[in-house]
Amino acid sequence: MGQDVLALSGKTAIVGIHESPLRDAPQIHPFRIMMDCINAALDDAGLKLSDVDGLCVASGDWAEGGAVESVTEFADYAGITPTYFNGTDVGGCSYLVHAAHAAAAIHSGIAEVVVIAYAACPRWWPIETPSFDPFVFPAGPGQFELPYDPTLISTYALMTHRHMEVYGTTREQLASVAVTFRNHALNNPNARMRKPITIEDVAQSPLVASPLRRLDCCVVTDGGGAIVMTSAERAKDLKKKPVYLRGFGSAVRRTQISQIPEDLGTPAVISGKKAFEMAGLDHADIDVAQLYDAFTITPLLALEDLGFCKRGEAGAFAADGNLTLGGALPCNTDGGGLSSNHPGKRGLLALIEGVRQLRGEGPGVQVKDAETALIHGLGGTFCASATTILTV
């Protein structure tokens, strides 16, 4: 890693956050939710909209729950004239990528105050079953699977089947992930699901895409959030305790599930290594983690790729209670996408929960005296990843 990148470590901070409490927002436009979140995050930081000169939103497809169409369209709606802007969209981890890019922009003097925001309303917006258009990739790797029109969940189900077959991961181990995160959601007043569940409940819930059952899948909610970033120097004079971006990494590798490595490795192998190297920290230094959990298999793959356990051992690691409060790596402390909220792209909401943990403001469970948090997101069919390490 270049010295210029290492020099970014700890030079910028998240100074304001807000997560929409909405989980079911009929007929409320996503732009309205985003604007409410931005204003609240700025108030949290003690800043005003007029202070903002940077804006990051992931451009999206209206069919995906009313996501933002473009950074220019939302800037016009918000009344912001950003001189730094970013519309990078690599799926659910886009906002972790935005935070890294914003850190570079702030440190280099391109921007002073950057807002990163997201909202979507898939519960009421006209939405189609997400699948992959064979006309988009008429040749290349896509020609071998896209003619069969796979859905997004079917590709995750294939990964789950493979992990079970190769490494002996069990139905009960997968279910333990859902049970753990549901227990974390019980005290979160805004969590979509707050009723306790058991391993048996998960295993007996309706089958969606074998072997994934309903309770192996994330909730579908409306909602959104926003964060405010600025320099570490300016952060000292603001309203809340700053949370510093100590390390980050991102990577993109392959788009088709048929091209996945035989060991099921995702780009997290690359992004995690870069984040740890930049932060100058090791796995034992991480107090709390927020791992993307669109399905129960997703955080298990992340645990292995990021190096918290060896390949094939994540199922047992989770089932042994390591992801619970008091475990070796408390994870998804607000309930995560499996129980709290998942408007379609959860990376920003995971980042917000990481900040809350380091501030001592966890709405679900709170890790005592947490000083380091790792946030990890995925995009698409395991084809993009981003990892961020935060410290106080």
Short mmCIF file of C-alpha atoms in Angstrom, two decimals:
data_model
loop_
_atom_site.label_atom_id
_atom_site.label_comp_id
_atom_site.label_asym_id
_atom_site.label_seq_id
_atom_site.Cartn_x
_atom_site.Cartn_y
_atom_site.Cartn_z
CA MET A 1 0.00 0.00 0.00
CA GLY A 2 1.38 3.40 -0.99
CA GLN A 3 2.52 5.92 1.60
CA ASP A 4 0.01 8.47 0.27
CA VAL A 5 -2.85 6.13 1.16
CA LEU A 6 -1.40 5.29 4.56
CA ALA A 7 -1.19 9.03 5.23
CA LEU A 8 -5.00 9.20 5.06
CA SER A 9 -5.39 7.03 8.17
CA GLY A 10 -7.20 8.93 10.90
CA LYS A 11 -7.13 12.24 9.03
CA THR A 12 -10.92 12.42 8.51
CA ALA A 13 -13.86 11.75 10.78
CA ILE A 14 -17.56 10.99 10.78
CA VAL A 15 -19.09 13.80 12.81
CA GLY A 16 -22.82 13.40 12.21
CA ILE A 17 -25.16 10.45 11.66
CA HIS A 18 -28.84 9.73 11.35
CA GLU A 19 -30.80 6.63 10.51
CA SER A 20 -34.43 7.02 9.49
CA PRO A 21 -36.76 5.38 12.03
CA LEU A 22 -39.13 4.54 9.17
CA ARG A 23 -39.52 0.89 8.24
CA ASP A 24 -42.82 1.18 6.38
CA ALA A 25 -43.28 4.53 4.63
CA PRO A 26 -46.18 4.32 2.18
CA GLN A 27 -46.24 7.09 -0.42
CA ILE A 28 -43.22 8.90 1.03
CA HIS A 29 -40.67 9.66 -1.68
CA PRO A 30 -37.10 8.43 -0.99
CA PHE A 31 -35.79 11.97 -1.62
CA ARG A 32 -37.86 13.20 1.34
CA ILE A 33 -36.39 10.51 3.58
CA MET A 34 -32.86 11.34 2.44
CA MET A 35 -33.39 15.03 3.05
CA ASP A 36 -34.74 14.41 6.54
CA CYS A 37 -31.72 12.19 7.31
CA ILE A 38 -29.25 14.76 5.99
CA ASN A 39 -30.75 17.57 8.05
CA ALA A 40 -30.76 15.42 11.17
CA ALA A 41 -27.17 14.25 10.59
CA LEU A 42 -26.02 17.85 10.12
CA ASP A 43 -27.81 18.84 13.32
CA ASP A 44 -26.11 15.92 15.06
CA ALA A 45 -22.77 17.38 13.94
CA GLY A 46 -23.67 20.98 14.72
CA LEU A 47 -23.42 21.98 11.06
CA LYS A 48 -25.78 23.54 8.50
CA LEU A 49 -26.73 22.60 4.96
CA SER A 50 -24.82 25.67 3.76
CA ASP A 51 -21.61 24.08 5.14
CA VAL A 52 -21.91 21.14 2.75
CA ASP A 53 -19.69 21.22 -0.33
CA GLY A 54 -19.56 17.48 -1.01
CA LEU A 55 -22.36 15.01 -1.81
CA CYS A 56 -22.27 11.26 -2.32
CA VAL A 57 -25.31 9.22 -3.36
CA ALA A 58 -25.34 5.93 -5.25
CA SER A 59 -27.18 6.28 -8.53
CA GLY A 60 -29.83 3.60 -8.79
CA ASP A 61 -32.70 2.08 -10.71
CA TRP A 62 -36.20 3.22 -9.81
CA ALA A 63 -37.30 -0.42 -9.96
CA GLU A 64 -35.03 -1.11 -6.98
CA GLY A 65 -37.33 0.48 -4.47
CA GLY A 66 -37.09 4.08 -5.59
CA ALA A 67 -33.37 4.53 -5.21
CA VAL A 68 -31.72 7.80 -6.19
CA GLU A 69 -31.67 8.34 -9.94
CA SER A 70 -28.56 10.53 -10.02
CA VAL A 71 -26.40 12.71 -7.83
CA THR A 72 -27.30 15.73 -9.95
CA GLU A 73 -31.04 15.18 -9.54
CA PHE A 74 -30.81 14.87 -5.79
CA ALA A 75 -28.45 17.83 -5.45
CA ASP A 76 -31.04 19.94 -7.22
CA TYR A 77 -33.80 18.65 -4.94
CA ALA A 78 -31.71 19.29 -1.81
CA GLY A 79 -30.61 22.75 -2.83
CA ILE A 80 -26.94 21.77 -2.60
CA THR A 81 -24.28 22.92 -5.06
CA PRO A 82 -21.48 20.46 -4.36
CA THR A 83 -18.02 21.02 -5.78
CA TYR A 84 -17.17 17.43 -4.91
CA PHE A 85 -19.68 14.70 -5.79
CA ASN A 86 -19.71 10.94 -6.21
CA GLY A 87 -22.38 8.69 -7.70
CA THR A 88 -20.42 5.42 -7.64
CA ASP A 89 -22.81 2.46 -7.43
CA VAL A 90 -21.43 -1.01 -6.74
CA GLY A 91 -24.45 -2.25 -4.81
CA GLY A 92 -24.80 -2.53 -1.05
CA CYS A 93 -21.22 -1.53 -0.22
CA SER A 94 -21.34 1.69 -2.28
CA TYR A 95 -21.47 3.95 0.78
CA LEU A 96 -18.34 2.48 2.32
CA VAL A 97 -16.62 3.24 -0.99
CA HIS A 98 -18.05 6.77 -0.81
CA ALA A 99 -16.61 7.24 2.68
CA ALA A 100 -13.15 6.24 1.47
CA HIS A 101 -13.36 8.55 -1.54
CA ALA A 102 -14.69 11.37 0.63
CA ALA A 103 -11.77 10.92 3.03
CA ALA A 104 -9.35 11.36 0.15
CA ALA A 105 -11.24 14.42 -1.12
CA ILE A 106 -11.31 16.06 2.30
CA HIS A 107 -7.65 15.33 3.06
CA SER A 108 -6.56 16.71 -0.33
CA GLY A 109 -8.59 19.90 0.11
CA ILE A 110 -11.15 19.19 -2.62
CA ALA A 111 -13.98 19.28 -0.07
CA GLU A 112 -14.49 20.32 3.54
CA VAL A 113 -17.84 18.83 4.57
CA VAL A 114 -19.19 15.78 2.73
CA VAL A 115 -22.63 14.25 3.16
CA ILE A 116 -23.26 10.62 2.20
CA ALA A 117 -26.92 9.65 1.99
CA TYR A 118 -29.23 6.85 0.89
CA ALA A 119 -32.93 5.99 0.99
CA ALA A 120 -35.29 3.62 -0.76
CA CYS A 121 -38.88 2.44 -0.38
CA PRO A 122 -39.14 -1.10 -1.74
CA ARG A 123 -42.21 -1.92 0.36
CA TRP A 124 -44.45 0.27 -1.75
CA TRP A 125 -42.48 1.42 -4.79
CA PRO A 126 -43.27 -0.51 -8.00
CA ILE A 127 -40.73 -3.30 -7.87
CA GLU A 128 -39.97 -6.33 -9.96
CA THR A 129 -38.24 -9.53 -8.86
CA PRO A 130 -34.53 -8.74 -9.23
CA SER A 131 -33.04 -10.88 -11.94
CA PHE A 132 -30.34 -10.54 -14.55
CA ASP A 133 -31.23 -9.47 -18.08
CA PRO A 134 -29.59 -11.87 -20.57
CA PHE A 135 -29.51 -9.09 -23.16
CA VAL A 136 -27.12 -7.08 -21.00
CA PHE A 137 -24.38 -9.72 -21.25
CA PRO A 138 -24.91 -11.55 -24.57
CA ALA A 139 -21.35 -12.91 -24.51
CA GLY A 140 -18.57 -13.56 -22.04
CA PRO A 141 -19.15 -15.21 -18.63
CA GLY A 142 -22.82 -14.24 -18.57
CA GLN A 143 -23.68 -16.43 -21.53
CA PHE A 144 -23.46 -19.53 -19.34
CA GLU A 145 -25.98 -18.51 -16.69
CA LEU A 146 -28.01 -15.45 -17.69
CA PRO A 147 -30.17 -17.32 -20.24
CA TYR A 148 -31.60 -19.18 -17.24
CA ASP A 149 -32.64 -15.83 -15.70
CA PRO A 150 -31.34 -16.41 -12.16
CA THR A 151 -32.75 -14.29 -9.36
CA LEU A 152 -30.45 -12.60 -6.89
CA ILE A 153 -31.47 -14.89 -4.06
CA SER A 154 -30.85 -18.00 -6.15
CA THR A 155 -27.21 -17.01 -6.57
CA TYR A 156 -26.81 -16.67 -2.78
CA ALA A 157 -28.53 -20.03 -2.38
CA LEU A 158 -25.97 -21.58 -4.72
CA MET A 159 -23.16 -20.16 -2.60
CA THR A 160 -24.83 -21.55 0.52
CA HIS A 161 -25.21 -25.02 -1.02
CA ARG A 162 -21.56 -24.98 -2.04
CA HIS A 163 -20.38 -23.94 1.43
CA MET A 164 -22.42 -26.68 3.04
CA GLU A 165 -21.14 -29.28 0.58
CA VAL A 166 -17.46 -28.33 0.70
CA TYR A 167 -17.04 -27.32 4.34
CA GLY A 168 -19.81 -29.17 6.14
CA THR A 169 -21.64 -26.02 7.23
CA THR A 170 -24.94 -27.09 8.77
CA ARG A 171 -28.50 -25.85 8.67
CA GLU A 172 -28.27 -25.14 12.42
CA GLN A 173 -25.10 -23.06 12.05
CA LEU A 174 -26.74 -20.86 9.43
CA ALA A 175 -29.80 -20.47 11.63
CA SER A 176 -27.63 -19.40 14.57
CA VAL A 177 -26.70 -16.25 12.65
CA ALA A 178 -30.35 -15.23 12.29
CA VAL A 179 -31.07 -16.04 15.96
CA THR A 180 -28.09 -14.02 17.21
CA PHE A 181 -28.94 -10.93 15.20
CA ARG A 182 -32.62 -11.17 16.18
CA ASN A 183 -31.58 -11.21 19.84
CA HIS A 184 -29.61 -8.01 19.21
CA ALA A 185 -32.70 -6.40 17.68
CA LEU A 186 -35.00 -7.07 20.63
CA ASN A 187 -34.14 -3.81 22.41
CA ASN A 188 -33.87 -1.71 19.24
CA PRO A 189 -37.12 0.28 19.15
CA ASN A 190 -36.85 0.81 15.40
CA ALA A 191 -36.02 -2.76 14.41
CA ARG A 192 -38.49 -4.28 11.96
CA MET A 193 -38.48 -7.66 13.74
CA ARG A 194 -38.40 -7.80 17.55
CA LYS A 195 -39.92 -11.18 18.35
CA PRO A 196 -37.41 -13.80 19.59
CA ILE A 197 -36.76 -16.75 17.30
CA THR A 198 -35.10 -20.14 17.75
CA ILE A 199 -32.96 -22.37 15.56
CA GLU A 200 -36.08 -24.45 14.93
CA ASP A 201 -38.07 -21.38 13.87
CA VAL A 202 -35.48 -20.58 11.21
CA ALA A 203 -35.19 -24.18 10.01
CA GLN A 204 -38.98 -24.55 9.72
CA SER A 205 -39.72 -21.19 8.09
CA PRO A 206 -40.95 -21.30 4.47
CA LEU A 207 -38.40 -22.29 1.85
CA VAL A 208 -37.48 -19.42 -0.49
CA ALA A 209 -34.49 -20.70 -2.50
CA SER A 210 -33.05 -23.97 -1.21
CA PRO A 211 -31.42 -24.13 1.27
CA LEU A 212 -32.32 -20.54 2.25
CA ARG A 213 -35.56 -20.12 4.15
CA ARG A 214 -37.52 -17.00 4.97
CA LEU A 215 -35.68 -16.33 8.23
CA ASP A 216 -32.34 -16.79 6.43
CA CYS A 217 -33.25 -13.74 4.35
CA CYS A 218 -33.07 -10.06 5.22
CA VAL A 219 -36.18 -8.08 5.98
CA VAL A 220 -37.56 -5.74 3.33
CA THR A 221 -38.06 -2.25 4.71
CA ASP A 222 -38.32 1.33 3.59
CA GLY A 223 -35.86 3.76 5.12
CA GLY A 224 -32.45 5.35 4.74
CA GLY A 225 -29.72 7.29 6.48
CA ALA A 226 -26.99 9.89 6.20
CA ILE A 227 -23.53 10.59 7.57
CA VAL A 228 -21.45 13.77 7.65
CA MET A 229 -17.67 13.73 7.22
CA THR A 230 -15.01 16.38 7.66
CA SER A 231 -11.33 16.69 8.56
CA ALA A 232 -10.05 15.38 11.88
CA GLU A 233 -8.92 18.88 12.74
CA ARG A 234 -12.33 20.47 12.17
CA ALA A 235 -14.06 17.56 13.90
CA LYS A 236 -12.48 18.52 17.23
CA ASP A 237 -14.65 21.65 17.42
CA LEU A 238 -17.98 20.05 16.53
CA LYS A 239 -20.90 18.80 18.57
CA LYS A 240 -20.28 15.06 18.98
CA LYS A 241 -17.27 12.85 19.66
CA PRO A 242 -15.60 12.30 16.28
CA VAL A 243 -15.19 8.78 14.91
CA TYR A 244 -12.11 8.47 12.70
CA LEU A 245 -11.65 6.55 9.48
CA ARG A 246 -8.56 4.57 10.39
CA GLY A 247 -8.47 2.16 7.47
CA PHE A 248 -10.37 1.18 4.37
CA GLY A 249 -10.13 -1.03 1.32
CA SER A 250 -12.30 -2.01 -1.63
CA ALA A 251 -12.17 -4.42 -4.53
CA VAL A 252 -14.20 -5.65 -7.50
CA ARG A 253 -13.71 -9.15 -8.87
CA ARG A 254 -15.95 -11.02 -11.40
CA THR A 255 -19.67 -10.40 -11.88
CA GLN A 256 -21.09 -13.87 -12.57
CA ILE A 257 -21.68 -16.51 -9.93
CA SER A 258 -20.36 -19.18 -12.32
CA GLN A 259 -16.93 -17.55 -12.07
CA ILE A 260 -16.68 -17.68 -8.27
CA PRO A 261 -13.44 -19.20 -6.94
CA GLU A 262 -13.70 -22.83 -5.87
CA ASP A 263 -12.93 -21.90 -2.26
CA LEU A 264 -15.82 -19.37 -2.37
CA GLY A 265 -13.54 -16.42 -1.68
CA THR A 266 -15.02 -12.96 -2.32
CA PRO A 267 -13.24 -9.63 -2.94
CA ALA A 268 -13.28 -9.18 0.85
CA VAL A 269 -10.00 -11.11 0.84
CA ILE A 270 -8.50 -8.01 -0.79
CA SER A 271 -10.52 -5.20 0.80
CA GLY A 272 -10.08 -6.54 4.34
CA LYS A 273 -6.32 -6.90 4.01
CA LYS A 274 -6.03 -3.32 2.73
CA ALA A 275 -8.19 -1.96 5.55
CA PHE A 276 -6.17 -3.70 8.27
CA GLU A 277 -2.87 -2.65 6.71
CA MET A 278 -3.93 0.98 6.47
CA ALA A 279 -5.28 1.02 10.03
CA GLY A 280 -2.17 -0.65 11.44
CA LEU A 281 -4.42 -2.97 13.44
CA ASP A 282 -4.98 -6.71 13.75
CA HIS A 283 -8.12 -8.81 14.15
CA ALA A 284 -7.75 -8.95 17.94
CA ASP A 285 -7.99 -5.14 18.03
CA ILE A 286 -11.57 -5.08 16.67
CA ASP A 287 -14.17 -4.60 19.40
CA VAL A 288 -17.33 -4.80 17.27
CA ALA A 289 -18.21 -5.59 13.65
CA GLN A 290 -21.06 -4.80 11.30
CA LEU A 291 -21.08 -7.40 8.51
CA TYR A 292 -23.46 -7.23 5.56
CA ASP A 293 -26.19 -9.80 6.17
CA ALA A 294 -28.56 -9.92 3.24
CA PHE A 295 -28.68 -13.68 3.94
CA THR A 296 -27.28 -15.85 6.73
CA ILE A 297 -24.46 -17.09 4.48
CA THR A 298 -23.20 -13.54 3.81
CA PRO A 299 -21.59 -12.76 7.19
CA LEU A 300 -20.14 -16.28 7.36
CA LEU A 301 -18.26 -15.73 4.11
CA ALA A 302 -17.10 -12.32 5.36
CA LEU A 303 -15.71 -13.80 8.59
CA GLU A 304 -13.57 -16.18 6.56
CA ASP A 305 -12.49 -13.72 3.88
CA LEU A 306 -11.60 -11.03 6.42
CA GLY A 307 -9.50 -13.50 8.39
CA PHE A 308 -11.47 -13.78 11.63
CA CYS A 309 -11.55 -17.55 11.16
CA LYS A 310 -10.16 -20.08 8.70
CA ARG A 311 -11.92 -21.10 5.51
CA GLY A 312 -14.87 -23.33 6.29
CA GLU A 313 -14.90 -22.57 10.04
CA ALA A 314 -17.31 -19.61 10.11
CA GLY A 315 -20.38 -21.76 10.73
CA ALA A 316 -18.93 -23.20 13.90
CA PHE A 317 -17.54 -19.77 14.89
CA ALA A 318 -21.04 -18.28 14.76
CA ALA A 319 -22.78 -21.24 16.40
CA ASP A 320 -20.33 -21.09 19.33
CA GLY A 321 -21.65 -17.64 20.28
CA ASN A 322 -18.75 -15.54 19.05
CA LEU A 323 -21.04 -13.01 17.33
CA THR A 324 -23.09 -12.27 20.45
CA LEU A 325 -22.63 -9.47 22.96
CA GLY A 326 -19.78 -10.73 25.13
CA GLY A 327 -18.48 -12.98 22.36
CA ALA A 328 -15.15 -12.71 20.57
CA LEU A 329 -16.63 -10.46 17.87
CA PRO A 330 -20.03 -8.91 18.66
CA CYS A 331 -21.66 -8.41 15.30
CA ASN A 332 -24.65 -6.55 13.82
CA THR A 333 -25.55 -5.06 17.16
CA ASP A 334 -28.69 -3.28 15.93
CA GLY A 335 -30.13 -6.49 14.47
CA GLY A 336 -28.59 -6.05 11.05
CA GLY A 337 -30.37 -6.58 7.77
CA LEU A 338 -31.84 -9.84 9.02
CA SER A 339 -33.89 -8.15 11.74
CA SER A 340 -33.57 -4.35 11.83
CA ASN A 341 -33.75 -2.85 8.35
CA HIS A 342 -32.73 -3.43 4.76
CA PRO A 343 -34.11 -0.95 2.20
CA GLY A 344 -32.06 -2.60 -0.57
CA LYS A 345 -28.53 -1.35 0.08
CA ARG A 346 -27.52 -1.55 3.72
CA GLY A 347 -23.86 -0.48 3.70
CA LEU A 348 -24.55 3.05 4.94
CA LEU A 349 -26.79 1.80 7.74
CA ALA A 350 -24.07 -0.61 8.87
CA LEU A 351 -21.64 2.31 8.90
CA ILE A 352 -24.04 4.34 11.04
CA GLU A 353 -24.32 1.48 13.54
CA GLY A 354 -20.53 1.24 13.70
CA VAL A 355 -20.39 4.93 14.65
CA ARG A 356 -23.15 4.50 17.25
CA GLN A 357 -21.24 1.69 18.91
CA LEU A 358 -18.10 3.81 19.23
CA ARG A 359 -20.17 6.69 20.64
CA GLY A 360 -21.92 4.40 23.11
CA GLU A 361 -25.29 4.99 21.42
CA GLY A 362 -26.20 1.49 20.23
CA PRO A 363 -29.99 1.17 19.95
CA GLY A 364 -30.03 -2.62 20.20
CA VAL A 365 -27.13 -3.91 22.27
CA GLN A 366 -24.08 -1.85 23.19
CA VAL A 367 -20.53 -3.16 23.36
CA LYS A 368 -19.00 -1.67 26.51
CA ASP A 369 -16.10 0.74 25.94
CA ALA A 370 -15.87 -0.09 22.22
CA GLU A 371 -12.97 1.75 20.60
CA THR A 372 -12.64 0.02 17.22
CA ALA A 373 -15.31 -1.07 14.76
CA LEU A 374 -15.04 -2.94 11.48
CA ILE A 375 -17.77 -2.41 8.89
CA HIS A 376 -17.91 -4.63 5.82
CA GLY A 377 -20.24 -4.53 2.84
CA LEU A 378 -20.85 -6.49 -0.34
CA GLY A 379 -22.33 -5.54 -3.67
CA GLY A 380 -24.22 -7.66 -6.17
CA THR A 381 -23.43 -11.36 -6.33
CA PHE A 382 -20.29 -11.12 -4.21
CA CYS A 383 -18.60 -9.12 -6.97
CA ALA A 384 -17.76 -5.95 -5.02
CA SER A 385 -16.68 -5.42 -1.44
CA ALA A 386 -15.58 -2.60 0.83
CA THR A 387 -14.18 -2.73 4.35
CA THR A 388 -13.84 0.19 6.77
CA ILE A 389 -12.20 0.33 10.20
CA LEU A 390 -13.30 3.11 12.55
CA THR A 391 -11.69 4.24 15.80
CA VAL A 392 -12.20 6.88 18.49
#
